[in-house]
Each structure stands twice: as structure tokens, then as C-alpha cells.
Short mmCIF file of C-alpha atoms and ligand atoms in Angstrom, two decimals:
data_model
loop_
_atom_site.label_atom_id
_atom_site.label_comp_id
_atom_site.label_asym_id
_atom_site.label_seq_id
_atom_site.Cartn_x
_atom_site.Cartn_y
_atom_site.Cartn_z
CA MET Q 1 42.04 -7.75 1.28
CA THR Q 2 40.86 -6.10 4.13
CA ARG Q 3 41.74 -8.55 7.69
CA VAL Q 4 38.57 -9.80 9.04
CA GLY Q 5 38.42 -8.84 12.69
CA PRO Q 6 37.61 -11.33 15.68
CA ARG Q 7 33.48 -12.69 14.24
CA VAL Q 8 31.03 -11.98 17.89
CA VAL Q 9 28.13 -12.17 18.16
CA LEU Q 10 26.28 -10.13 20.71
CA GLY Q 11 23.10 -11.74 21.81
CA VAL Q 12 20.52 -8.80 23.35
CA SER Q 13 17.86 -10.50 25.45
CA GLY Q 14 14.63 -7.99 26.68
CA GLY Q 15 15.62 -5.96 29.38
CA ILE Q 16 15.97 -2.42 29.11
CA ALA Q 17 19.86 -2.53 29.80
CA ALA Q 18 18.99 -3.50 25.95
CA TYR Q 19 19.96 0.00 25.32
CA LYS Q 20 22.77 0.26 26.95
CA ALA Q 21 24.36 -2.83 24.22
CA CYS Q 22 24.30 -0.19 21.63
CA GLU Q 23 27.45 1.54 22.85
CA LEU Q 24 28.49 -1.91 23.42
CA LEU Q 25 28.29 -3.02 19.63
CA ARG Q 26 30.24 0.36 19.04
CA ARG Q 27 32.70 -0.65 20.76
CA PHE Q 28 33.52 -3.31 19.50
CA SER Q 29 32.88 -2.63 15.38
CA GLU Q 30 34.64 0.67 16.11
CA SER Q 31 37.55 -2.21 17.52
CA GLY Q 32 37.56 -3.90 14.39
CA HIS Q 33 35.52 -6.42 15.34
CA ASP Q 34 33.36 -8.23 12.85
CA VAL Q 35 29.87 -8.10 15.02
CA THR Q 36 26.29 -9.86 13.99
CA VAL Q 37 23.81 -8.66 16.32
CA VAL Q 38 20.75 -11.23 17.65
CA PRO Q 39 18.70 -9.55 19.29
CA THR Q 40 15.60 -12.01 20.31
CA ARG Q 41 12.17 -11.08 20.06
CA ALA Q 42 11.52 -9.12 22.73
CA ALA Q 43 14.96 -7.09 22.36
CA LEU Q 44 13.59 -5.54 19.24
CA GLU Q 45 10.89 -3.85 21.48
CA PHE Q 46 13.34 -2.16 23.92
CA VAL Q 47 15.78 -1.53 20.82
CA GLY Q 48 14.45 -2.35 16.55
CA THR Q 49 16.94 -3.62 14.30
CA ALA Q 50 17.25 -0.67 12.37
CA THR Q 51 19.73 0.27 15.47
CA TRP Q 52 21.62 -3.24 15.00
CA ALA Q 53 21.71 -3.07 11.62
CA ALA Q 54 22.93 0.15 11.68
CA LEU Q 55 25.06 0.57 13.78
CA SER Q 56 27.21 -3.28 12.94
CA GLY Q 57 26.69 -3.05 9.29
CA LYS Q 58 24.24 -5.48 8.54
CA PRO Q 59 21.32 -7.66 8.74
CA VAL Q 60 19.98 -8.27 11.61
CA SER Q 61 16.83 -10.49 13.02
CA ALA Q 62 15.58 -12.30 15.84
CA GLU Q 63 14.17 -15.30 13.39
CA VAL Q 64 15.77 -18.62 12.23
CA TRP Q 65 13.16 -18.04 9.30
CA ASP Q 66 14.94 -15.22 7.80
CA SER Q 67 17.52 -16.05 4.69
CA VAL Q 68 17.27 -19.48 5.57
CA HIS Q 69 19.36 -20.85 2.20
CA GLU Q 70 22.27 -19.70 4.56
CA VAL Q 71 21.48 -21.49 7.48
CA PRO Q 72 21.71 -19.00 10.05
CA HIS Q 73 20.80 -21.07 13.04
CA VAL Q 74 23.93 -23.42 12.58
CA ARG Q 75 26.61 -21.20 10.77
CA ILE Q 76 26.35 -17.89 12.85
CA GLY Q 77 27.18 -19.90 15.75
CA GLN Q 78 29.50 -22.39 14.34
CA SER Q 79 31.86 -19.15 12.81
CA ALA Q 80 32.08 -17.15 15.97
CA ASP Q 81 35.03 -16.56 17.71
CA LEU Q 82 33.26 -14.84 21.27
CA VAL Q 83 29.61 -15.05 21.91
CA VAL Q 84 28.64 -12.53 24.18
CA VAL Q 85 25.08 -12.00 25.69
CA ALA Q 86 24.63 -8.51 26.43
CA PRO Q 87 22.06 -7.85 28.77
CA ALA Q 88 20.91 -11.23 29.73
CA THR Q 89 17.74 -11.90 31.07
CA ALA Q 90 16.66 -14.60 33.47
CA ASP Q 91 14.68 -15.83 30.33
CA VAL Q 92 17.73 -16.88 28.50
CA LEU Q 93 19.60 -18.14 31.01
CA ALA Q 94 16.82 -20.39 31.15
CA LYS Q 95 16.57 -21.58 28.41
CA ALA Q 96 20.24 -21.86 27.66
CA ALA Q 97 20.74 -23.70 31.14
CA HIS Q 98 18.01 -26.45 29.42
CA GLY Q 99 19.08 -25.73 25.42
CA ILE Q 100 16.09 -24.92 24.59
CA ALA Q 101 16.45 -23.28 20.63
CA ASP Q 102 12.55 -21.16 20.20
CA ASP Q 103 14.68 -18.52 18.65
CA LEU Q 104 17.78 -17.63 16.53
CA LEU Q 105 19.96 -15.98 19.41
CA THR Q 106 18.94 -19.85 21.95
CA ASN Q 107 20.34 -21.56 18.05
CA THR Q 108 23.16 -19.76 18.14
CA LEU Q 109 24.13 -20.28 22.09
CA LEU Q 110 23.34 -24.97 21.32
CA THR Q 111 25.96 -24.18 17.75
CA ALA Q 112 28.19 -22.41 19.19
CA ARG Q 113 32.02 -24.31 20.35
CA CYS Q 114 33.55 -20.64 21.12
CA PRO Q 115 33.27 -19.11 24.64
CA VAL Q 116 30.68 -17.53 25.91
CA VAL Q 117 30.01 -14.91 27.89
CA PHE Q 118 26.79 -14.07 29.74
CA ALA Q 119 25.96 -10.45 31.52
CA PRO Q 120 23.16 -11.05 33.21
CA ALA Q 121 20.81 -7.72 34.08
CA MET Q 122 17.36 -8.54 36.00
CA HIS Q 123 15.53 -7.14 39.18
CA THR Q 124 17.33 -8.83 42.19
CA GLU Q 125 14.24 -10.81 43.11
CA MET Q 126 15.28 -12.51 39.72
CA TRP Q 127 18.30 -12.80 39.32
CA GLU Q 128 18.80 -14.30 43.27
CA HIS Q 129 15.51 -16.89 42.65
CA THR Q 130 16.73 -20.65 42.87
CA ALA Q 131 15.19 -21.21 39.27
CA THR Q 132 17.53 -18.49 38.34
CA GLN Q 133 20.79 -19.59 40.45
CA GLU Q 134 20.29 -23.08 39.06
CA ASN Q 135 20.77 -22.37 35.75
CA VAL Q 136 23.69 -20.22 36.71
CA ALA Q 137 25.25 -23.19 38.33
CA THR Q 138 24.49 -25.41 35.73
CA LEU Q 139 25.89 -22.91 32.38
CA ARG Q 140 29.36 -22.21 34.38
CA ARG Q 141 29.43 -25.58 35.51
CA ARG Q 142 29.30 -26.00 32.28
CA GLY Q 143 32.57 -23.52 31.56
CA VAL Q 144 30.19 -20.63 30.64
CA LEU Q 145 31.45 -17.54 31.98
CA VAL Q 146 28.19 -15.82 33.58
CA ILE Q 147 29.67 -12.51 34.97
CA GLU Q 148 28.16 -11.13 38.01
CA PRO Q 149 25.28 -8.06 38.26
CA ALA Q 150 26.84 -5.04 39.43
CA GLU Q 151 24.61 -3.66 42.44
CA GLY Q 152 22.85 -0.30 42.40
CA ARG Q 153 20.21 1.96 39.91
CA LEU Q 154 17.78 -1.13 38.24
CA THR Q 155 14.64 0.34 36.47
CA GLY Q 156 12.38 2.85 38.38
CA ALA Q 157 13.29 3.13 41.72
CA ASP Q 158 14.79 0.59 42.68
CA THR Q 159 18.12 -0.78 43.16
CA GLY Q 160 20.28 -3.60 44.47
CA LYS Q 161 21.80 -6.80 42.69
CA GLY Q 162 21.26 -6.76 38.97
CA ARG Q 163 22.61 -3.02 37.04
CA PHE Q 164 23.78 -4.60 34.49
CA PRO Q 165 28.19 -3.30 34.02
CA GLU Q 166 28.98 -0.47 31.38
CA PRO Q 167 29.44 -1.65 28.65
CA ASP Q 168 32.93 -0.54 28.04
CA GLU Q 169 33.90 -2.88 31.38
CA ILE Q 170 31.97 -5.84 29.10
CA PHE Q 171 33.58 -4.56 26.36
CA GLU Q 172 37.49 -5.14 28.25
CA LEU Q 173 36.84 -8.30 29.50
CA CYS Q 174 35.61 -9.70 26.05
CA LEU Q 175 39.11 -8.44 24.61
CA ASP Q 176 40.52 -10.55 27.85
CA VAL Q 177 38.48 -13.39 27.24
CA LEU Q 178 38.87 -12.92 23.36
CA ALA Q 179 42.78 -12.96 24.53
CA ARG Q 180 42.78 -16.24 26.12
CA GLN Q 181 41.10 -18.12 23.71
CA GLY Q 182 42.00 -21.07 22.21
CA SER Q 183 44.32 -21.25 25.71
CA GLY Q 184 43.12 -24.16 26.52
CA THR Q 185 42.59 -22.70 29.74
CA MET Q 186 40.15 -20.71 29.93
CA LEU Q 187 38.38 -20.65 32.99
CA ASP Q 188 40.93 -21.11 34.96
CA LEU Q 189 39.94 -19.68 38.31
CA ALA Q 190 36.39 -20.77 37.74
CA GLY Q 191 34.71 -21.78 41.43
CA ARG Q 192 37.69 -19.49 43.19
CA HIS Q 193 37.03 -16.57 45.42
CA VAL Q 194 39.70 -13.82 44.93
CA VAL Q 195 40.90 -10.57 46.54
CA VAL Q 196 42.55 -7.45 45.35
CA SER Q 197 43.45 -4.61 46.95
CA ALA Q 198 43.86 -1.43 44.73
CA GLY Q 199 44.27 2.49 45.15
CA GLY Q 200 46.49 4.50 47.36
CA THR Q 201 45.06 5.57 51.15
CA ARG Q 202 44.18 9.13 52.64
CA GLU Q 203 45.43 9.61 56.31
CA TYR Q 204 43.33 12.70 57.47
CA LEU Q 205 44.93 15.72 59.76
CA ASP Q 206 41.70 17.39 60.11
CA PRO Q 207 38.64 17.12 58.25
CA VAL Q 208 39.87 17.85 55.09
CA ARG Q 209 43.53 17.16 54.87
CA PHE Q 210 44.85 13.72 54.27
CA LEU Q 211 48.70 12.95 53.69
CA GLY Q 212 47.52 10.17 50.31
CA ASN Q 213 49.70 8.76 47.78
CA ARG Q 214 49.79 8.45 44.08
CA SER Q 215 49.05 5.11 43.33
CA SER Q 216 46.29 5.25 40.62
CA GLY Q 217 44.75 2.10 41.30
CA LEU Q 218 45.22 1.12 37.56
CA GLN Q 219 46.98 -2.35 38.19
CA GLY Q 220 44.45 -3.85 40.90
CA TYR Q 221 41.38 -2.11 38.54
CA ALA Q 222 43.21 -5.41 35.42
CA LEU Q 223 43.78 -7.65 38.13
CA ALA Q 224 40.00 -7.26 39.00
CA ARG Q 225 39.57 -7.60 36.09
CA VAL Q 226 41.32 -10.71 34.65
CA ALA Q 227 40.68 -12.72 36.99
CA ALA Q 228 36.52 -11.70 36.68
CA ALA Q 229 37.63 -12.48 32.78
CA ARG Q 230 38.98 -16.23 33.58
CA GLY Q 231 36.10 -17.10 35.69
CA ALA Q 232 36.42 -15.50 39.44
CA GLU Q 233 34.30 -14.77 42.31
CA VAL Q 234 36.42 -11.56 42.54
CA THR Q 235 36.55 -8.44 45.98
CA LEU Q 236 38.13 -5.31 45.03
CA VAL Q 237 38.86 -3.37 47.60
CA ALA Q 238 39.79 0.07 46.32
CA ALA Q 239 40.74 3.03 47.31
CA ASN Q 240 40.32 6.25 46.45
CA THR Q 241 39.95 5.09 42.83
CA THR Q 242 38.41 7.07 40.35
CA LEU Q 243 37.81 3.84 37.82
CA PRO Q 244 34.76 2.33 36.53
CA ASP Q 245 33.63 -0.92 38.35
CA PRO Q 246 35.09 -3.53 35.95
CA ALA Q 247 32.52 -6.31 35.37
CA GLY Q 248 31.69 -8.89 37.52
CA VAL Q 249 33.63 -7.95 40.29
CA LYS Q 250 32.00 -6.47 43.52
CA VAL Q 251 33.72 -3.57 44.80
CA VAL Q 252 34.34 -1.99 48.33
CA PRO Q 253 35.42 0.85 48.67
CA VAL Q 254 37.04 2.17 51.63
CA VAL Q 255 39.28 5.31 52.49
CA THR Q 256 42.43 4.64 55.33
CA THR Q 257 44.73 1.99 56.14
CA GLY Q 258 42.53 1.16 58.62
CA GLU Q 259 39.14 0.93 56.78
CA LEU Q 260 41.51 -1.51 54.04
CA ARG Q 261 43.14 -3.85 56.75
CA ASP Q 262 38.55 -4.49 58.01
CA ALA Q 263 37.74 -5.00 54.42
CA VAL Q 264 40.36 -6.84 53.23
CA VAL Q 265 41.19 -9.72 56.52
CA SER Q 266 37.02 -10.32 56.22
CA ALA Q 267 36.80 -10.93 52.46
CA ALA Q 268 40.12 -13.25 52.91
CA ALA Q 269 38.43 -15.22 55.05
CA GLY Q 270 37.57 -17.48 53.10
CA ALA Q 271 39.46 -17.00 49.48
CA ASP Q 272 41.40 -18.90 47.67
CA ALA Q 273 44.10 -16.02 46.97
CA VAL Q 274 44.64 -12.21 48.46
CA VAL Q 275 46.91 -9.85 45.96
CA MET Q 276 47.82 -6.96 47.73
CA ALA Q 277 48.23 -4.52 44.54
CA ALA Q 278 47.45 -1.76 46.88
CA ALA Q 279 49.46 1.47 47.93
CA PRO Q 280 48.28 1.70 52.09
CA ALA Q 281 50.24 4.20 54.50
CA ASP Q 282 53.18 3.25 56.14
CA TYR Q 283 51.60 6.19 59.11
CA ARG Q 284 48.76 8.24 59.56
CA PRO Q 285 48.68 11.25 62.18
CA ALA Q 286 48.84 9.45 65.66
CA THR Q 287 45.62 12.75 66.18
CA ARG Q 288 42.75 13.62 63.97
CA ALA Q 289 41.04 16.95 64.62
CA ALA Q 290 37.69 17.27 64.28
CA THR Q 291 37.55 20.47 62.91
CA LYS Q 292 39.66 22.35 60.59
CA MET Q 293 43.11 23.26 61.74
CA LYS Q 294 43.59 26.77 61.12
CA LYS Q 295 46.74 28.46 60.22
CA ALA Q 296 48.82 29.90 62.84
CA ASP Q 297 49.40 34.12 63.08
CA ASP Q 298 52.21 34.05 64.12
CA GLY Q 299 54.34 31.97 60.90
CA SER Q 300 54.64 28.66 63.25
CA ALA Q 301 54.08 25.35 61.29
CA PRO Q 302 52.85 22.53 63.60
CA VAL Q 303 54.42 19.50 63.81
CA VAL Q 304 52.80 16.30 63.08
CA HIS Q 305 53.11 12.92 65.27
CA LEU Q 306 53.06 9.81 62.90
CA GLU Q 307 52.34 6.83 63.85
CA GLN Q 308 52.65 3.84 62.13
CA THR Q 309 49.46 1.70 60.39
CA THR Q 310 48.74 -1.70 60.27
CA ASP Q 311 50.94 -3.86 57.09
CA VAL Q 312 48.60 -5.68 55.97
CA LEU Q 313 50.28 -7.35 53.44
CA ALA Q 314 52.62 -8.69 56.36
CA GLU Q 315 49.01 -10.06 58.70
CA ILE Q 316 47.39 -11.55 55.95
CA SER Q 317 50.08 -14.08 55.82
CA HIS Q 318 51.36 -14.42 59.23
CA ASP Q 319 47.97 -15.13 60.53
CA ARG Q 320 45.86 -16.76 57.16
CA GLY Q 321 42.36 -17.54 57.15
CA ARG Q 322 43.08 -20.95 55.10
CA PRO Q 323 46.66 -22.08 55.42
CA ASP Q 324 46.64 -22.95 51.55
CA ALA Q 325 45.28 -19.56 49.99
CA VAL Q 326 48.04 -17.78 48.07
CA ILE Q 327 49.47 -14.70 49.36
CA VAL Q 328 50.91 -11.38 47.13
CA GLY Q 329 52.32 -8.47 47.75
CA PHE Q 330 53.55 -5.45 45.34
CA ALA Q 331 56.86 -3.74 46.48
CA ALA Q 332 58.02 -0.66 44.58
CA GLU Q 333 61.66 -0.29 45.01
CA THR Q 334 64.31 2.43 44.50
CA GLY Q 335 68.24 0.10 44.69
CA ASP Q 336 70.27 2.03 46.77
CA ASP Q 337 74.42 2.01 49.14
CA THR Q 338 72.65 -1.06 51.25
CA GLY Q 339 71.40 -2.95 47.98
CA SER Q 340 69.76 -3.28 44.89
CA VAL Q 341 65.91 -3.47 44.25
CA LEU Q 342 65.97 -7.42 43.44
CA ASP Q 343 68.33 -7.47 47.30
CA HIS Q 344 65.49 -4.98 48.72
CA ALA Q 345 63.08 -6.93 47.20
CA ARG Q 346 63.87 -10.24 48.47
CA ALA Q 347 64.35 -9.15 52.06
CA LYS Q 348 60.75 -7.72 51.62
CA LEU Q 349 59.26 -10.59 50.39
CA ALA Q 350 60.78 -12.90 53.49
CA ARG Q 351 59.94 -9.98 56.06
CA LYS Q 352 55.82 -10.06 54.64
CA GLY Q 353 55.49 -13.84 54.79
CA CYS Q 354 54.10 -13.79 51.24
CA ASP Q 355 53.83 -15.90 48.78
CA LEU Q 356 54.34 -14.26 45.80
CA LEU Q 357 56.05 -10.84 45.34
CA VAL Q 358 55.64 -8.56 42.07
CA VAL Q 359 58.82 -5.71 42.12
CA ASN Q 360 58.39 -3.05 39.97
CA ASP Q 361 61.57 -0.53 39.91
CA VAL Q 362 60.25 2.70 40.55
CA SER Q 363 63.74 5.03 40.93
CA GLY Q 364 63.20 7.80 38.78
CA GLY Q 365 58.74 8.18 39.23
CA LYS Q 366 57.93 5.13 36.99
CA VAL Q 367 54.85 3.03 36.65
CA PHE Q 368 52.10 5.84 38.55
CA GLY Q 369 49.32 6.21 36.48
CA GLU Q 370 51.01 5.40 33.60
CA ALA Q 371 49.50 1.94 31.27
CA HIS Q 372 51.83 -0.20 31.14
CA ASN Q 373 54.69 -1.91 33.74
CA GLU Q 374 57.77 -4.10 33.80
CA ALA Q 375 58.13 -6.15 36.86
CA VAL Q 376 60.17 -10.16 37.91
CA ILE Q 377 57.73 -12.07 39.91
CA LEU Q 378 59.53 -13.50 43.29
CA ASP Q 379 58.09 -16.12 44.54
CA SER Q 380 59.06 -17.88 48.45
CA ASP Q 381 60.76 -21.10 47.11
CA GLY Q 382 63.95 -18.03 45.47
CA GLY Q 383 62.45 -18.33 41.85
CA ALA Q 384 62.44 -14.93 39.79
CA HIS Q 385 60.22 -14.24 36.51
CA GLU Q 386 60.87 -11.10 34.79
CA VAL Q 387 57.45 -10.01 32.76
CA PRO Q 388 59.00 -7.36 29.93
CA ARG Q 389 57.11 -4.08 29.55
CA ALA Q 390 53.34 -5.45 28.96
CA THR Q 391 50.28 -3.78 29.38
CA LYS Q 392 49.04 -3.94 33.20
CA SER Q 393 46.64 -5.93 31.79
CA ALA Q 394 49.00 -8.33 30.40
CA LEU Q 395 51.35 -8.40 34.35
CA ALA Q 396 48.17 -8.91 35.38
CA HIS Q 397 47.64 -12.09 33.53
CA VAL Q 398 51.11 -13.58 34.26
CA ILE Q 399 50.41 -13.03 37.51
CA TRP Q 400 47.37 -15.33 37.44
CA ASP Q 401 49.02 -17.66 35.95
CA HIS Q 402 51.70 -18.13 39.07
CA VAL Q 403 48.54 -17.85 41.63
CA VAL Q 404 46.67 -20.69 39.32
CA THR Q 405 50.18 -22.66 39.20
CA ARG Q 406 50.69 -22.41 42.83
CA LEU Q 407 46.81 -23.00 43.13
CA GLU Q 408 46.81 -26.67 41.46
CA THR Q 409 49.83 -27.51 42.99
CA SER Q 410 48.50 -26.77 47.34
N1 CTP E 501 50.68 -3.32 52.40
C1 CTP E 501 50.29 -3.21 53.13
N2 CTP E 501 50.12 -2.68 54.58
C2 CTP E 501 50.65 -1.35 54.78
C3 CTP E 501 51.36 -0.81 53.75
C4 CTP E 501 52.09 -1.89 52.52
O1 CTP E 501 50.15 -4.46 52.70
N3 CTP E 501 50.47 -0.70 55.34
C5 CTP E 501 51.03 -4.21 50.95
C6 CTP E 501 50.87 -3.22 49.92
O2 CTP E 501 50.08 -3.49 49.33
C7 CTP E 501 52.30 -4.12 49.30
C8 CTP E 501 52.93 -4.03 50.11
O3 CTP E 501 52.63 -3.96 51.56
O4 CTP E 501 51.27 -5.52 48.32
C9 CTP E 501 54.57 -3.13 49.66
O5 CTP E 501 54.32 -2.39 50.58
P1 CTP E 501 55.50 -1.08 50.73
O6 CTP E 501 54.91 0.35 51.00
O7 CTP E 501 56.31 -1.31 49.40
O8 CTP E 501 56.77 -1.81 51.70
P2 CTP E 501 57.03 -1.25 52.85
O9 CTP E 501 56.20 -2.21 53.62
O10 CTP E 501 56.66 0.15 52.50
O11 CTP E 501 58.61 -1.61 53.16
P3 CTP E 501 59.38 -0.35 53.17
O12 CTP E 501 58.70 0.61 53.10
O13 CTP E 501 60.60 -0.98 54.00
O14 CTP E 501 60.17 -1.11 51.59
#
């Protein structure tokens, strides 16, 4: 017997981003999920039933009056493991907030007992309208995950907040939600603001040359995505990464350690937690040439004077915007004659003054750019928790588990 994958209901409401939901549907279907598409009538103005039926392999209807003998208005919601409404218009958010049930999708939302995710997409004015914001707040209060729309190009020439996140990123977020389904603590970061830094900073010698490092940003992006899937408002300070913006996350791009410091300090002011997964350069050239440095004719090499950059982790740990905030550092360590990896890490935790330190053993160039990671999480109370080799998402979940425990006991 073939195993039936998780049952996903893909609700599609009537916005132009409906065409992007086809890609989301493909990602779910190709990865073994059993997807039932429930469009609204308005969604069918953008993408017709033939497309949804062909991509999902199932009949598709917006109405409660088709196949009535199967009682679809009750059965589809009851048997779902996840309902994701993408795109979600202001109209469907309003109906869901008020319990209106005038088509198959809104009926399904009333019968679903599984996690429900809304990925709103609309014009900025509609998103910012008090009516929409109050409806979103109502849904969130009830334990529904309404992700923040992205900022950027909207339909036509407009730009602003309201853009549909990348379908791949909504898919990844949904996988995180499905993985935690039934854990009883689905949205344990709801109402929290968290800040994550990711990537490696660049310190310029001249307009084209810089000192940099090998950080890919993958772990920081996984932390940001997972926090959004657990309900947090997330600010991701991203240094020189080439990764797509995680769904529901506010991304602040930076280049240098100075810019990263300013962005992190400003976002950390009211944050419940800050996770410094970035690799900021420890040194920068003391001067930066305004024009490209020329090679000397006599074969001599320039001497580059370096100066230390700010240690952002130490600064935000010692000078806390909120005394009860949880601050997490990372340490890429190698053991040597003077001590083991953990000896050096304990000393670093004390020196930096953070609450948790995630320690990676990077002897031999491990970790950089890899999909998996293993770590030890040290805490300032003397505890050490080993995390066996796991995906960066799984490690991110363990890190947030530790943060949540500290937040709940602080
Ligand atoms: N970090 C930071 N600001 C810097 C350098 C590092 O906030 N200028 C943060 C990193 O984001 C990470 C942690 O500090 O969370 C550990 O960084 P690491 O470079 O390993 O520590 P160092 O202070 O450089 O210690 P050492 O070089 O002595 O090992």
C-alpha cells in the first residue's frame, strides 16, 4: 500500500499572486504531500480549475454544492494536517476572522483543527488598513499563523509591503509547521520579536577589494525561518548573503561590521531575543582607499594596517536594551595546546557575556556552507547540551527551544 503523505489543503484566494501558488502546489505534490486545492471564486478569475486539477491530480471546486454526497465543506477541513491559504487576500482574512462561511474555503477554515497558515498578499494600503490589521490580530490571537507579507514590487508599478513571499520559502515554512504539528507548542514564539544576524561581513581596502570570510548564512537563515514558523516577528540582519528572503521575515541587508552593528543594536532595542549567527570580521583596514589601489611597479607589496571592529555580541550582551532579553552567540572553535574546543568556548561565553553559546567544532573547515551541523549549546548557568549532527533547521529548532525556556523562566 502506498503511504499517503501529509494532507495539505491549499486555499487560494483572489489575488494576482494566485499564479505563484501553482509553484507552491508543485513543491507540495512533488515532495509526496496529498494536496487538495480549494480556490475561491475570485481566485478562479486568475487561475482556472484545469490548472489546479492537473497539478494536484484531484477535482477542484470553489463551491460547497459540488459532490455534496461527500460533504466536502466538513470533510476537507476535518481530515487536513495543514491548511495554508496562499495568497490570502484582505477579504479572506476578514471572513476567517469573523467566521463567515460562504464558500468551500471559508467552510474548510471553520472545520479545520490542524495548523492554519495564511500568506497574505495585497496592496500596502489594504494590508495597513486598521480593519485588516485587526483581523490579523484576531486570527493570531486564536493561534493562526499569519505571516508578514514581504516588501517589494507589487502589481503594476507600486512597491511596498504586501508582496507574496517566494513560493519555495512558504513551502519551507510549511514544512517546519508540519514538523512541529501536534507538539502542543506550535507557536511558542508568538508575540515575541527576535533578531537574527547571518552571513559574513566585508571590510573594504578600496572600492573593489575586501577582507571577508566563508560564512554562507545558511544557519542564520534557518534560525530566522524557523522563528517565523513558530510565530515570531523576525528581523534578519543579513551580511552579503545570496539566499532568498525567508517567508514572513523582515530582512535588513548590511555589508560591513559597522553596518551590522548599527542594524543589530537598533533592532535589538525592543527585542525578546537576539541570535548572532553572523560572522562579522574582527578586523578592518584602518584606512579605505577612495580609488582602486594600483600595483607597485617596483614589485613591493603594500602593508595593510588593521584595526579591531566592534564586538557586537559583547556590546549587546553587556549593554542590554531589555534586561530580560535572551542573547545567543555562536562560536566556531578549534582545540589547541591551550585547551579543548569546549574550554575555549566556556571562556568565550564568559568574555562575551551572552546567555547561550552555540559551539561548532570547525577543525578541518567543517560546517561552512554545509546543510548539516552539529553543536554543543552552552548556557551561562554552566549547562551543556549536545546536539548530534542535524539539519540546520533541526539545530535552529533546538536553539529556539532553549531560548523559549529561558524566556519563560525569566
Ligand atoms: N561576533 C560579533 N562581533 C564581532 C565578531 C564576532 O558579534 N566583531 C559574534 C559572532 O556573531 C558570534 C560570536 O561573536 O556569535 C563569536 O565570534 P568569534 O569570531 O568566534 O569570536 P571572537 O570574538 O572572534 O573570539 P576569538 O577570535 O578570540 O576566538
